[in-house]
Amino acid sequence: MVTVTQTTTKPTQAILKLRAEGRIAESDLPTEAKMAEERLAGAFRIFAELNMDEGVAGHISVRDVVNPHAFWVNPYGVAFDAMTVDDLVLVDHDGRVLEGGRPGFGQVINAAGFAIHGSIHRTRPDIHAAAHPHSFYGRAFSSLGRNIDITSYDGAKFAHTVKLYDDFGGVVLDDEEGKNICKALGDEGKGVVLQNHGILTVGSTVDAAVAYFIRLEALCRAQLEADAAGGARSLNNPEVSAVFDRAGGEKEAYRQAQELYEWIDDITGGDYK
């Protein structure tokens, strides 16, 4: 029996299936399902306010709470600063749109977004969210074809968990490219520099993936400026380990994200929910 809490949020198809099977009551809906979708919609608003959106490019996803073989993602062509829960689309691992989105064009998804996020959610069941807006400094740094140097406290909070994918395959439209990105990410990766493409972060929650992305974007900017000034001293392993052990976990990333959501709720009045 699934543990649920009553809410007024409309049910997803997965919830309706559970009801039909008699596994949850007619009036029940898991609170976690509502929360995950709201956090995802809020993430787009956060990135828009931070100028980390770029036209129709970029995507963020979160695994469905009830159906682990499907994930919510933004539809093609909806601006980050206009995103709401009702715009989000639920897609299965075969690329089929199951529900959500506005009727018509609002249910079209970005093919490149599916190739990347579909592979991540399919091959890494421990990952529940992935963020890949096309941010300015992430794109600029990725053109260098190198990884971040650990030269600061904030860099040490990532330690070895930022990886480099050093093969640019153009527009990501096939499953193989998505698999290669997943391979580069590895089992411990929280972020990856996609050569000539930008950066991507993952987490067990949308909140953590958002915090990781903002932190990695800032590191890309700092790296570019430090390189322009002649380079910076890299931290040694004991220094990195001391910081990572204390502040490098997902709980800390999740905690850091809470002020971002409080901020975006204050700006928008929570109209994305």
mmCIF file of C-alpha atoms in Angstrom, residues 64 166 262:
data_model
loop_
_atom_site.group_PDB
_atom_site.id
_atom_site.type_symbol
_atom_site.label_atom_id
_atom_site.label_comp_id
_atom_site.label_asym_id
_atom_site.label_seq_id
_atom_site.Cartn_x
_atom_site.Cartn_y
_atom_site.Cartn_z
ATOM 1 C CA ASP A 64 8.270 10.717 -11.665
ATOM 2 C CA ASP A 166 35.699 15.604 -24.207
ATOM 3 C CA GLU A 262 12.269 31.210 -1.064
#
